[in-house]
């Protein structure tokens, strides 16, 4: 079951990269906030349909849970807005790796300290190495994008260089 969840998470990450690329293009044409609004409107509609047709009955409602748990919904807005802006300026790959670096770093802090009522999972040398490796990957992907952009400006051809 864990392998299936990992595969699904990888697929979700791939879909987020596609979404970022599309939203970056849409945001450059209609505006960042309109693009974000469309994302959340369509997402809300699809989620409402999924709730109606597939969500099993829950013992608690949104009114019954601790109120601090509801603030998680607010974090999607800055993410979408930041990605629409970032993809337009630094490209999909750099923006996505930067987001994953931020996600990994924060999630390991949450795990280590057991923040937000999550079980504590201590830092380990291998987990720290993963963050360092991703930071290095971010550096190389960004550096490669900058050099590709320079090549493009001097007469070379690179389709997805940062703007």
N, CA, C and O atoms as a DFTB+ gen file, in Angstrom:
652 C
 N C O
     1  1       0.815      -1.201       0.000
     2  2       0.000       0.000       0.000
     3  2       0.859       1.266       0.000
     4  3       0.496       2.261      -0.628
     5  1       1.999       1.231       0.705
     6  2       2.881       2.399       0.741
     7  2       3.410       2.724      -0.645
     8  3       3.501       3.896      -1.011
     9  1       3.762       1.702      -1.423
    10  2       4.268       1.929      -2.766
    11  2       3.206       2.597      -3.637
    12  3       3.523       3.484      -4.430
    13  1       1.968       2.182      -3.495
    14  2       0.877       2.796      -4.255
    15  2       0.736       4.267      -3.870
    16  3       0.539       5.116      -4.739
    17  1       0.833       4.573      -2.591
    18  2       0.730       5.961      -2.141
    19  2       1.901       6.803      -2.666
    20  3       1.716       7.967      -3.022
    21  1       3.087       6.223      -2.715
    22  2       4.243       6.942      -3.253
    23  2       4.031       7.217      -4.741
    24  3       4.301       8.320      -5.216
    25  1       3.554       6.226      -5.464
    26  2       3.286       6.414      -6.897
    27  2       2.221       7.481      -7.110
    28  3       2.353       8.326      -7.994
    29  1       1.169       7.442      -6.303
    30  2       0.125       8.470      -6.408
    31  2       0.670       9.855      -6.079
    32  3       0.307      10.832      -6.735
    33  1       1.534       9.953      -5.074
    34  2       2.130      11.241      -4.711
    35  2       3.025      11.766      -5.839
    36  3       3.020      12.962      -6.130
    37  1       3.784      10.883      -6.464
    38  2       4.615      11.283      -7.607
    39  2       3.717      11.773      -8.749
    40  3       4.017      12.783      -9.387
    41  1       2.625      11.061      -9.001
    42  2       1.684      11.488     -10.039
    43  2       1.078      12.848      -9.692
    44  3       0.915      13.703     -10.563
    45  1       0.746      13.041      -8.412
    46  2       0.229      14.341      -7.982
    47  2       1.246      15.445      -8.206
    48  3       0.888      16.543      -8.632
    49  1       2.493      15.167      -7.926
    50  2       3.548      16.148      -8.177
    51  2       3.679      16.469      -9.655
    52  3       3.874      17.625     -10.030
    53  1       3.572      15.442     -10.501
    54  2       3.631      15.668     -11.944
    55  2       2.470      16.553     -12.393
    56  3       2.640      17.448     -13.221
    57  1       1.293      16.290     -11.837
    58  2       0.128      17.121     -12.189
    59  2       0.312      18.561     -11.726
    60  3      -0.109      19.491     -12.415
    61  1       0.940      18.755     -10.558
    62  2       1.198      20.125     -10.094
    63  2       2.143      20.869     -11.030
    64  3       1.977      22.070     -11.243
    65  1       3.132      20.176     -11.593
    66  2       4.038      20.811     -12.543
    67  2       3.299      21.202     -13.821
    68  3       3.524      22.279     -14.374
    69  1       2.416      20.318     -14.282
    70  2       1.613      20.649     -15.463
    71  2       0.716      21.835     -15.157
    72  3       0.590      22.752     -15.969
    73  1       0.090      21.817     -13.983
    74  2      -0.777      22.924     -13.584
    75  2       0.013      24.229     -13.528
    76  3      -0.467      25.264     -13.992
    77  1       1.216      24.187     -12.965
    78  2       2.037      25.394     -12.855
    79  2       2.380      25.952     -14.230
    80  3       2.305      27.161     -14.448
    81  1       2.753      25.082     -15.151
    82  2       3.095      25.533     -16.503
    83  2       1.892      26.165     -17.196
    84  3       2.010      27.216     -17.827
    85  1       0.739      25.519     -17.074
    86  2      -0.478      26.049     -17.700
    87  2      -0.893      27.361     -17.040
    88  3      -1.208      28.332     -17.728
    89  1      -0.892      27.389     -15.702
    90  2      -1.293      28.613     -14.997
    91  2      -0.330      29.758     -15.265
    92  3      -0.749      30.914     -15.328
    93  1       0.955      29.454     -15.424
    94  2       1.917      30.507     -15.763
    95  2       1.577      31.157     -17.092
    96  3       1.629      32.379     -17.225
    97  1       1.227      30.337     -18.075
    98  2       0.832      30.867     -19.383
    99  2      -0.482      31.635     -19.282
   100  3      -0.610      32.731     -19.826
   101  1      -1.452      31.057     -18.586
   102  2      -2.747      31.726     -18.426
   103  2      -2.588      33.044     -17.678
   104  3      -3.172      34.057     -18.064
   105  1      -1.793      33.031     -16.601
   106  2      -1.591      34.241     -15.812
   107  2      -0.939      35.353     -16.598
   108  3      -1.228      36.526     -16.362
   109  1      -0.057      35.009     -17.535
   110  2       0.584      36.055     -18.346
   111  2      -0.395      36.682     -19.327
   112  3      -0.166      37.791     -19.809
   113  1      -1.485      35.980     -19.627
   114  2      -2.464      36.494     -20.584
   115  2      -3.658      37.181     -19.921
   116  3      -4.145      38.195     -20.421
   117  1      -4.131      36.637     -18.801
   118  2      -5.343      37.185     -18.191
   119  2      -5.095      37.801     -16.816
   120  3      -5.982      38.450     -16.261
   121  1      -3.898      37.605     -16.262
   122  2      -3.579      38.146     -14.943
   123  2      -3.434      37.046     -13.908
   124  3      -4.087      36.005     -13.979
   125  1      -2.577      37.300     -12.963
   126  2      -2.249      36.318     -11.927
   127  2      -3.471      35.955     -11.096
   128  3      -3.734      34.774     -10.870
   129  1      -4.216      36.948     -10.640
   130  2      -5.333      36.674      -9.745
   131  2      -6.511      36.034     -10.474
   132  3      -7.226      35.224      -9.884
   133  1      -6.729      36.379     -11.736
   134  2      -7.783      35.712     -12.497
   135  2      -7.435      34.239     -12.714
   136  3      -8.297      33.365     -12.631
   137  1      -6.172      33.985     -12.988
   138  2      -5.727      32.602     -13.143
   139  2      -5.930      31.817     -11.841
   140  3      -6.422      30.689     -11.858
   141  1      -5.547      32.426     -10.722
   142  2      -5.738      31.776      -9.420
   143  2      -7.221      31.561      -9.131
   144  3      -7.615      30.513      -8.620
   145  1      -8.035      32.558      -9.459
   146  2      -9.480      32.442      -9.239
   147  2     -10.063      31.277     -10.030
   148  3     -10.874      30.513      -9.506
   149  1      -9.652      31.139     -11.292
   150  2     -10.135      30.036     -12.110
   151  2      -9.730      28.697     -11.490
   152  3     -10.537      27.771     -11.412
   153  1      -8.478      28.606     -11.052
   154  2      -7.995      27.370     -10.440
   155  2      -8.849      26.985      -9.241
   156  3      -9.264      25.832      -9.118
   157  1      -9.112      27.936      -8.363
   158  2      -9.879      27.620      -7.160
   159  2     -11.360      27.413      -7.451
   160  3     -12.004      26.594      -6.795
   161  1     -11.908      28.128      -8.409
   162  2     -13.324      27.950      -8.750
   163  2     -13.582      26.572      -9.330
   164  3     -14.500      25.871      -8.904
   165  1     -12.769      26.188     -10.304
   166  2     -12.941      24.868     -10.907
   167  2     -12.643      23.789      -9.867
   168  3     -13.349      22.784      -9.786
   169  1     -11.597      24.003      -9.077
   170  2     -11.270      23.043      -8.019
   171  2     -12.396      22.882      -7.020
   172  3     -12.695      21.766      -6.595
   173  1     -13.029      23.990      -6.637
   174  2     -14.143      23.931      -5.687
   175  2     -15.330      23.175      -6.287
   176  3     -15.970      22.373      -5.607
   177  1     -15.614      23.431      -7.544
   178  2     -16.729      22.750      -8.202
   179  2     -16.474      21.240      -8.292
   180  3     -17.343      20.436      -7.956
   181  1     -15.286      20.869      -8.741
   182  2     -14.957      19.443      -8.863
   183  2     -14.974      18.773      -7.488
   184  3     -15.487      17.664      -7.344
   185  1     -14.412      19.445      -6.480
   186  2     -14.399      18.887      -5.136
   187  2     -15.816      18.740      -4.580
   188  3     -16.124      17.746      -3.922
   189  1     -16.672      19.719      -4.841
   190  2     -18.062      19.622      -4.388
   191  2     -18.747      18.402      -5.000
   192  3     -19.481      17.686      -4.318
   193  1     -18.505      18.174      -6.274
   194  2     -19.092      16.997      -6.923
   195  2     -18.535      15.697      -6.334
   196  3     -19.275      14.732      -6.146
   197  1     -17.247      15.675      -6.049
   198  2     -16.650      14.489      -5.430
   199  2     -17.242      14.238      -4.046
   200  3     -17.484      13.090      -3.671
   201  1     -17.475      15.304      -3.290
   202  2     -18.079      15.158      -1.962
   203  2     -19.484      14.583      -2.083
   204  3     -19.841      13.645      -1.370
   205  1     -20.269      15.139      -2.975
   206  2     -21.653      14.701      -3.136
   207  2     -21.727      13.228      -3.543
   208  3     -22.552      12.476      -3.023
   209  1     -20.869      12.823      -4.468
   210  2     -21.003      11.479      -5.030
   211  2     -20.107      10.416      -4.391
   212  3     -20.414       9.229      -4.502
   213  1     -19.019      10.795      -3.731
   214  2     -18.079       9.780      -3.271
   215  2     -17.672       9.860      -1.804
   216  3     -17.175       8.871      -1.264
   217  1     -17.860      10.976      -1.151
   218  2     -17.379      11.141       0.230
   219  2     -18.260      10.363       1.195
   220  3     -19.469      10.589       1.245
   221  1     -17.671       9.445       1.965
   222  2     -18.479       8.747       2.971
   223  2     -18.867       9.709       4.100
   224  3     -18.205      10.722       4.326
   225  1     -19.926       9.378       4.785
   226  2     -20.405      10.213       5.897
   227  2     -19.331      10.275       6.980
   228  3     -18.754       9.253       7.353
   229  1     -19.070      11.476       7.479
   230  2     -18.070      11.695       8.528
   231  2     -18.771      11.965       9.854
   232  3     -19.899      12.458       9.885
   233  1     -18.090      11.635      10.947
   234  2     -18.681      11.883      12.263
   235  2     -18.586      13.356      12.641
   236  3     -19.417      13.854      13.400
   237  1     -17.575      14.062      12.118
   238  2     -17.411      15.489      12.406
   239  2     -17.648      16.311      11.151
   240  3     -17.455      15.831      10.034
   241  1     -18.066      17.549      11.345
   242  2     -18.201      18.485      10.233
   243  2     -17.097      19.526      10.341
   244  3     -16.338      19.529      11.311
   245  1     -17.002      20.396       9.367
   246  2     -16.009      21.473       9.425
   247  2     -16.250      22.397      10.622
   248  3     -15.326      23.064      11.088
   249  1     -17.474      22.435      11.112
   250  2     -17.783      23.279      12.269
   251  2     -17.331      22.646      13.581
   252  3     -17.217      23.333      14.597
   253  1     -17.073      21.341      13.563
   254  2     -16.728      20.620      14.784
   255  2     -15.223      20.500      15.047
   256  3     -14.816      20.262      16.184
   257  1     -14.404      20.661      14.022
   258  2     -12.956      20.468      14.185
   259  2     -12.336      21.701      14.838
   260  3     -12.925      22.782      14.809
   261  1     -11.141      21.542      15.430
   262  2     -10.460      22.721      15.983
   263  2     -10.263      23.774      14.889
   264  3      -9.862      23.449      13.771
   265  1     -10.545      25.023      15.217
   266  2     -10.549      26.090      14.214
   267  2      -9.191      26.310      13.561
   268  3      -9.132      26.736      12.408
   269  1      -8.086      26.027      14.274
   270  2      -6.769      26.229      13.680
   271  2      -6.564      25.303      12.481
   272  3      -5.749      25.603      11.609
   273  1      -7.293      24.181      12.424
   274  2      -7.133      23.257      11.311
   275  2      -7.745      23.801      10.017
   276  3      -7.442      23.312       8.929
   277  1      -8.590      24.795      10.139
   278  2      -9.223      25.372       8.953
   279  2      -8.302      26.336       8.212
   280  3      -8.554      26.647       7.047
   281  1      -7.244      26.815       8.859
   282  2      -6.371      27.783       8.191
   283  2      -5.551      27.152       7.066
   284  3      -5.012      27.863       6.219
   285  1      -5.455      25.825       7.053
   286  2      -4.734      25.162       5.974
   287  2      -5.287      25.539       4.603
   288  3      -4.548      25.571       3.620
   289  1      -6.571      25.820       4.540
   290  2      -7.192      26.203       3.273
   291  2      -6.622      27.509       2.724
   292  3      -6.622      27.729       1.513
   293  1      -6.141      28.364       3.602
   294  2      -5.593      29.650       3.159
   295  2      -4.237      29.513       2.468
   296  3      -3.845      30.397       1.705
   297  1      -3.526      28.434       2.720
   298  2      -2.185      28.316       2.181
   299  2      -2.157      27.977       0.695
   300  3      -1.117      28.136       0.056
   301  1      -3.255      27.522       0.136
   302  2      -3.298      27.248      -1.297
   303  2      -3.247      28.511      -2.133
   304  3      -2.685      28.506      -3.228
   305  1      -3.829      29.602      -1.631
   306  2      -3.871      30.847      -2.393
   307  2      -2.467      31.398      -2.645
   308  3      -2.129      31.668      -3.798
   309  1      -1.636      31.574      -1.616
   310  2      -0.293      32.079      -1.933
   311  2       0.492      31.128      -2.826
   312  3       1.267      31.570      -3.674
   313  1       0.296      29.828      -2.643
   314  2       1.005      28.867      -3.494
   315  2       0.674      29.090      -4.964
   316  3       1.580      29.209      -5.789
   317  1      -0.597      29.148      -5.299
   318  2      -1.004      29.319      -6.698
   319  2      -0.494      30.652      -7.238
   320  3       0.061      30.702      -8.336
   321  1      -0.675      31.725      -6.481
   322  2      -0.234      33.049      -6.944
   323  2       1.283      33.068      -7.153
   324  3       1.767      33.565      -8.170
   325  1       2.022      32.529      -6.194
   326  2       3.483      32.500      -6.306
   327  2       3.904      31.683      -7.521
   328  3       4.791      32.100      -8.265
   329  1       3.285      30.534      -7.731
   330  2       3.669      29.690      -8.873
   331  2       3.344      30.353     -10.203
   332  3       4.137      30.265     -11.141
   333  1       2.193      31.016     -10.305
   334  2       1.862      31.708     -11.550
   335  2       2.924      32.770     -11.845
   336  3       3.379      32.896     -12.982
   337  1       3.314      33.524     -10.832
   338  2       4.352      34.550     -11.019
   339  2       5.718      33.927     -11.297
   340  3       6.427      34.358     -12.207
   341  1       6.084      32.921     -10.519
   342  2       7.422      32.338     -10.623
   343  2       7.637      31.637     -11.964
   344  3       8.690      31.799     -12.581
   345  1       6.664      30.870     -12.417
   346  2       6.824      30.142     -13.676
   347  2       7.069      31.113     -14.824
   348  3       7.859      30.827     -15.723
   349  1       6.401      32.250     -14.796
   350  2       6.583      33.245     -15.853
   351  2       8.011      33.796     -15.863
   352  3       8.515      34.178     -16.919
   353  1       8.662      33.841     -14.714
   354  2       9.965      34.493     -14.607
   355  2      11.149      33.535     -14.569
   356  3      12.216      33.844     -15.099
   357  1      10.965      32.371     -13.945
   358  2      12.105      31.470     -13.792
   359  2      11.875      30.113     -14.429
   360  3      12.771      29.269     -14.396
   361  1      10.714      29.873     -15.004
   362  2      10.433      28.607     -15.665
   363  2       9.802      27.585     -14.723
   364  3       9.879      27.710     -13.501
   365  1       9.187      26.587     -15.312
   366  2       8.466      25.572     -14.551
   367  2       9.391      24.719     -13.698
   368  3       9.085      24.441     -12.539
   369  1      10.531      24.298     -14.267
   370  2      11.425      23.389     -13.536
   371  2      11.997      24.051     -12.289
   372  3      11.954      23.470     -11.205
   373  1      12.529      25.251     -12.433
   374  2      13.136      25.918     -11.272
   375  2      12.069      26.213     -10.226
   376  3      12.290      25.986      -9.037
   377  1      10.919      26.715     -10.655
   378  2       9.850      27.034      -9.708
   379  2       9.390      25.773      -8.978
   380  3       9.167      25.804      -7.767
   381  1       9.249      24.677      -9.700
   382  2       8.775      23.437      -9.087
   383  2       9.794      22.879      -8.101
   384  3       9.427      22.469      -7.000
   385  1      11.064      22.858      -8.483
   386  2      12.092      22.337      -7.569
   387  2      12.201      23.240      -6.341
   388  3      12.395      22.751      -5.228
   389  1      12.081      24.541      -6.533
   390  2      12.123      25.458      -5.385
   391  2      10.961      25.181      -4.430
   392  3      11.143      25.185      -3.213
   393  1       9.776      24.943      -4.977
   394  2       8.618      24.618      -4.139
   395  2       8.855      23.306      -3.400
   396  3       8.585      23.203      -2.204
   397  1       9.359      22.308      -4.113
   398  2       9.607      21.016      -3.469
   399  2      10.670      21.160      -2.378
   400  3      10.564      20.533      -1.324
   401  1      11.689      21.978      -2.624
   402  2      12.711      22.225      -1.606
   403  2      12.077      22.844      -0.354
   404  3      12.369      22.436       0.770
   405  1      11.209      23.832      -0.571
   406  2      10.503      24.441       0.559
   407  2       9.597      23.451       1.257
   408  3       9.542      23.422       2.487
   409  1       8.881      22.636       0.491
   410  2       7.995      21.632       1.080
   411  2       8.785      20.617       1.893
   412  3       8.404      20.277       3.013
   413  1       9.877      20.139       1.331
   414  2      10.666      19.123       2.018
   415  2      11.277      19.674       3.303
   416  3      11.257      19.017       4.344
   417  1      11.815      20.877       3.218
   418  2      12.431      21.482       4.401
   419  2      11.399      21.676       5.514
   420  3      11.638      21.297       6.660
   421  1      10.256      22.266       5.172
   422  2       9.230      22.507       6.188
   423  2       8.634      21.200       6.692
   424  3       8.381      21.063       7.889
   425  1       8.406      20.240       5.806
   426  2       7.801      18.987       6.256
   427  2       8.735      18.231       7.199
   428  3       8.274      17.551       8.116
   429  1      10.044      18.346       6.978
   430  2      10.969      17.679       7.899
   431  2      11.017      18.392       9.243
   432  3      11.213      17.747      10.273
   433  1      10.845      19.701       9.254
   434  2      10.741      20.414      10.530
   435  2       9.461      20.009      11.262
   436  3       9.474      19.773      12.470
   437  1       8.355      19.933      10.516
   438  2       7.082      19.501      11.113
   439  2       7.226      18.098      11.688
   440  3       6.803      17.831      12.812
   441  1       7.831      17.202      10.902
   442  2       8.052      15.831      11.386
   443  2       8.931      15.821      12.630
   444  3       8.581      15.199      13.633
   445  1      10.058      16.500      12.572
   446  2      11.028      16.443      13.666
   447  2      10.447      16.938      14.984
   448  3      10.660      16.334      16.035
   449  1       9.714      18.041      14.915
   450  2       9.195      18.634      16.140
   451  2       7.762      18.220      16.459
   452  3       7.231      18.588      17.507
   453  1       7.131      17.457      15.565
   454  2       5.759      17.018      15.808
   455  2       4.775      18.177      15.801
   456  3       3.755      18.138      16.490
   457  1       5.082      19.209      15.023
   458  2       4.194      20.378      14.966
   459  2       2.846      20.004      14.366
   460  3       2.733      19.031      13.620
   461  1       1.838      20.779      14.697
   462  2       0.483      20.664      14.147
   463  2      -0.138      19.297      14.441
   464  3      -0.875      18.742      13.626
   465  1       0.176      18.778      15.613
   466  2      -0.359      17.501      16.088
   467  2       0.044      16.298      15.237
   468  3      -0.669      15.295      15.210
   469  1       1.167      16.386      14.549
   470  2       1.672      15.261      13.771
   471  2       2.639      14.454      14.619
   472  3       3.278      14.994      15.523
   473  1       2.750      13.159      14.331
   474  2       3.719      12.351      15.094
   475  2       5.141      12.816      14.796
   476  3       5.455      13.188      13.665
   477  1       5.984      12.794      15.802
   478  2       7.370      13.230      15.641
   479  2       8.186      12.139      14.955
   480  3       8.155      10.975      15.355
   481  1       8.911      12.535      13.923
   482  2       9.852      11.653      13.218
   483  2      11.171      12.413      13.186
   484  3      11.292      13.440      12.518
   485  1      12.149      11.902      13.908
   486  2      13.404      12.624      14.103
   487  2      14.194      12.781      12.814
   488  3      14.096      11.978      11.886
   489  1      14.996      13.872      12.798
   490  2      15.975      14.042      11.725
   491  2      16.906      12.844      11.731
   492  3      17.152      12.248      12.780
   493  1      17.408      12.500      10.599
   494  2      18.434      11.469      10.497
   495  2      19.430      11.954       9.456
   496  3      19.114      12.837       8.658
   497  1      20.616      11.393       9.456
   498  2      21.591      11.811       8.438
   499  2      21.072      11.616       7.011
   500  3      21.357      12.440       6.141
   501  1      20.328      10.557       6.757
   502  2      19.829      10.341       5.399
   503  2      18.751      11.363       5.028
   504  3      18.689      11.806       3.881
   505  1      17.912      11.737       5.978
   506  2      16.886      12.754       5.694
   507  2      17.540      14.108       5.458
   508  3      17.132      14.845       4.560
   509  1      18.549      14.443       6.254
   510  2      19.280      15.690       6.051
   511  2      19.993      15.675       4.703
   512  3      20.015      16.690       4.006
   513  1      20.571      14.544       4.329
   514  2      21.242      14.422       3.034
   515  2      20.258      14.653       1.887
   516  3      20.620      15.238       0.866
   517  1      19.018      14.197       2.051
   518  2      18.008      14.408       1.015
   519  2      17.745      15.895       0.797
   520  3      17.637      16.343      -0.344
   521  1      17.641      16.660       1.879
   522  2      17.418      18.103       1.757
   523  2      18.620      18.765       1.090
   524  3      18.459      19.613       0.211
   525  1      19.811      18.380       1.504
   526  2      21.025      18.945       0.913
   527  2      21.084      18.612      -0.581
   528  3      21.377      19.483      -1.399
   529  1      20.811      17.364      -0.932
   530  2      20.827      16.973      -2.345
   531  2      19.802      17.758      -3.158
   532  3      20.082      18.169      -4.284
   533  1      18.638      17.963      -2.601
   534  2      17.623      18.736      -3.320
   535  2      18.053      20.188      -3.459
   536  3      17.811      20.804      -4.496
   537  1      18.689      20.747      -2.427
   538  2      19.226      22.107      -2.529
   539  2      20.269      22.204      -3.630
   540  3      20.299      23.179      -4.380
   541  1      21.123      21.193      -3.726
   542  2      22.133      21.165      -4.791
   543  2      21.455      21.030      -6.154
   544  3      21.856      21.683      -7.118
   545  1      20.435      20.188      -6.231
   546  2      19.684      20.037      -7.481
   547  2      19.055      21.361      -7.898
   548  3      19.086      21.721      -9.075
   549  1      18.489      22.077      -6.948
   550  2      17.904      23.387      -7.239
   551  2      18.965      24.319      -7.816
   552  3      18.720      25.013      -8.803
   553  1      20.139      24.331      -7.197
   554  2      21.232      25.176      -7.685
   555  2      21.581      24.826      -9.139
   556  3      21.697      25.716      -9.982
   557  1      21.747      23.534      -9.426
   558  2      22.135      23.123     -10.774
   559  2      21.028      23.371     -11.795
   560  3      21.310      23.780     -12.922
   561  1      19.795      23.132     -11.423
   562  2      18.689      23.380     -12.359
   563  2      18.584      24.877     -12.648
   564  3      18.390      25.280     -13.795
   565  1      18.711      25.694     -11.607
   566  2      18.675      27.140     -11.815
   567  2      19.866      27.595     -12.660
   568  3      19.700      28.373     -13.599
   569  1      21.057      27.113     -12.330
   570  2      22.250      27.489     -13.090
   571  2      22.115      27.091     -14.554
   572  3      22.478      27.855     -15.448
   573  1      21.596      25.900     -14.794
   574  2      21.384      25.448     -16.162
   575  2      20.375      26.314     -16.895
   576  3      20.519      26.558     -18.093
   577  1      19.364      26.775     -16.193
   578  2      18.367      27.649     -16.811
   579  2      18.950      29.006     -17.139
   580  3      18.652      29.581     -18.186
   581  1      19.786      29.523     -16.240
   582  2      20.404      30.830     -16.474
   583  2      21.355      30.743     -17.668
   584  3      21.359      31.631     -18.521
   585  1      22.165      29.674     -17.735
   586  2      23.093      29.548     -18.859
   587  2      22.335      29.312     -20.162
   588  3      22.757      29.794     -21.212
   589  1      21.221      28.576     -20.112
   590  2      20.407      28.376     -21.307
   591  2      19.798      29.691     -21.756
   592  3      19.704      29.948     -22.957
   593  1      19.385      30.520     -20.823
   594  2      18.822      31.829     -21.141
   595  2      19.882      32.710     -21.784
   596  3      19.590      33.451     -22.722
   597  1      21.101      32.635     -21.288
   598  2      22.201      33.409     -21.865
   599  2      22.462      32.943     -23.292
   600  3      22.683      33.768     -24.179
   601  1      22.441      31.635     -23.523
   602  2      22.636      31.074     -24.859
   603  2      21.552      31.570     -25.803
   604  3      21.822      31.909     -26.955
   605  1      20.321      31.607     -25.300
   606  2      19.198      32.071     -26.121
   607  2      19.390      33.521     -26.536
   608  3      19.131      33.876     -27.686
   609  1      19.838      34.353     -25.620
   610  2      20.011      35.776     -25.913
   611  2      21.177      36.035     -26.862
   612  3      21.230      37.076     -27.516
   613  1      22.110      35.089     -26.937
   614  2      23.259      35.285     -27.817
   615  2      23.099      34.553     -29.141
   616  3      24.061      34.406     -29.895
   617  1      21.886      34.095     -29.423
   618  2      21.635      33.494     -30.719
   619  2      21.363      32.010     -30.689
   620  3      20.979      31.437     -31.708
   621  1      21.553      31.365     -29.539
   622  2      21.222      29.943     -29.423
   623  2      19.739      29.766     -29.330
   624  3      18.993      30.739     -29.435
   625  1      19.290      28.552     -29.135
   626  2      17.857      28.281     -29.063
   627  2      17.543      27.448     -27.847
   628  3      18.024      26.323     -27.715
   629  1      16.735      27.994     -26.954
   630  2      16.269      27.265     -25.775
   631  2      14.814      27.624     -25.565
   632  3      14.475      28.792     -25.374
   633  1      13.950      26.613     -25.599
   634  2      12.501      26.867     -25.555
   635  2      12.003      27.273     -24.187
   636  3      11.109      28.114     -24.096
   637  1      12.547      26.707     -23.109
   638  2      11.957      26.924     -21.798
   639  2      12.861      27.682     -20.849
   640  3      12.786      27.483     -19.637
   641  1      13.690      28.522     -21.361
   642  2      14.586      29.291     -20.489
   643  2      13.785      30.324     -19.717
   644  3      12.759      30.796     -20.207
   645  1      14.234      30.688     -18.511
   646  2      13.528      31.694     -17.715
   647  2      13.476      33.021     -18.443
   648  3      14.358      33.349     -19.237
   649  1      12.450      33.763     -18.166
   650  2      12.303      35.082     -18.783
   651  2      12.768      36.166     -17.871
   652  3      12.715      37.342     -18.231
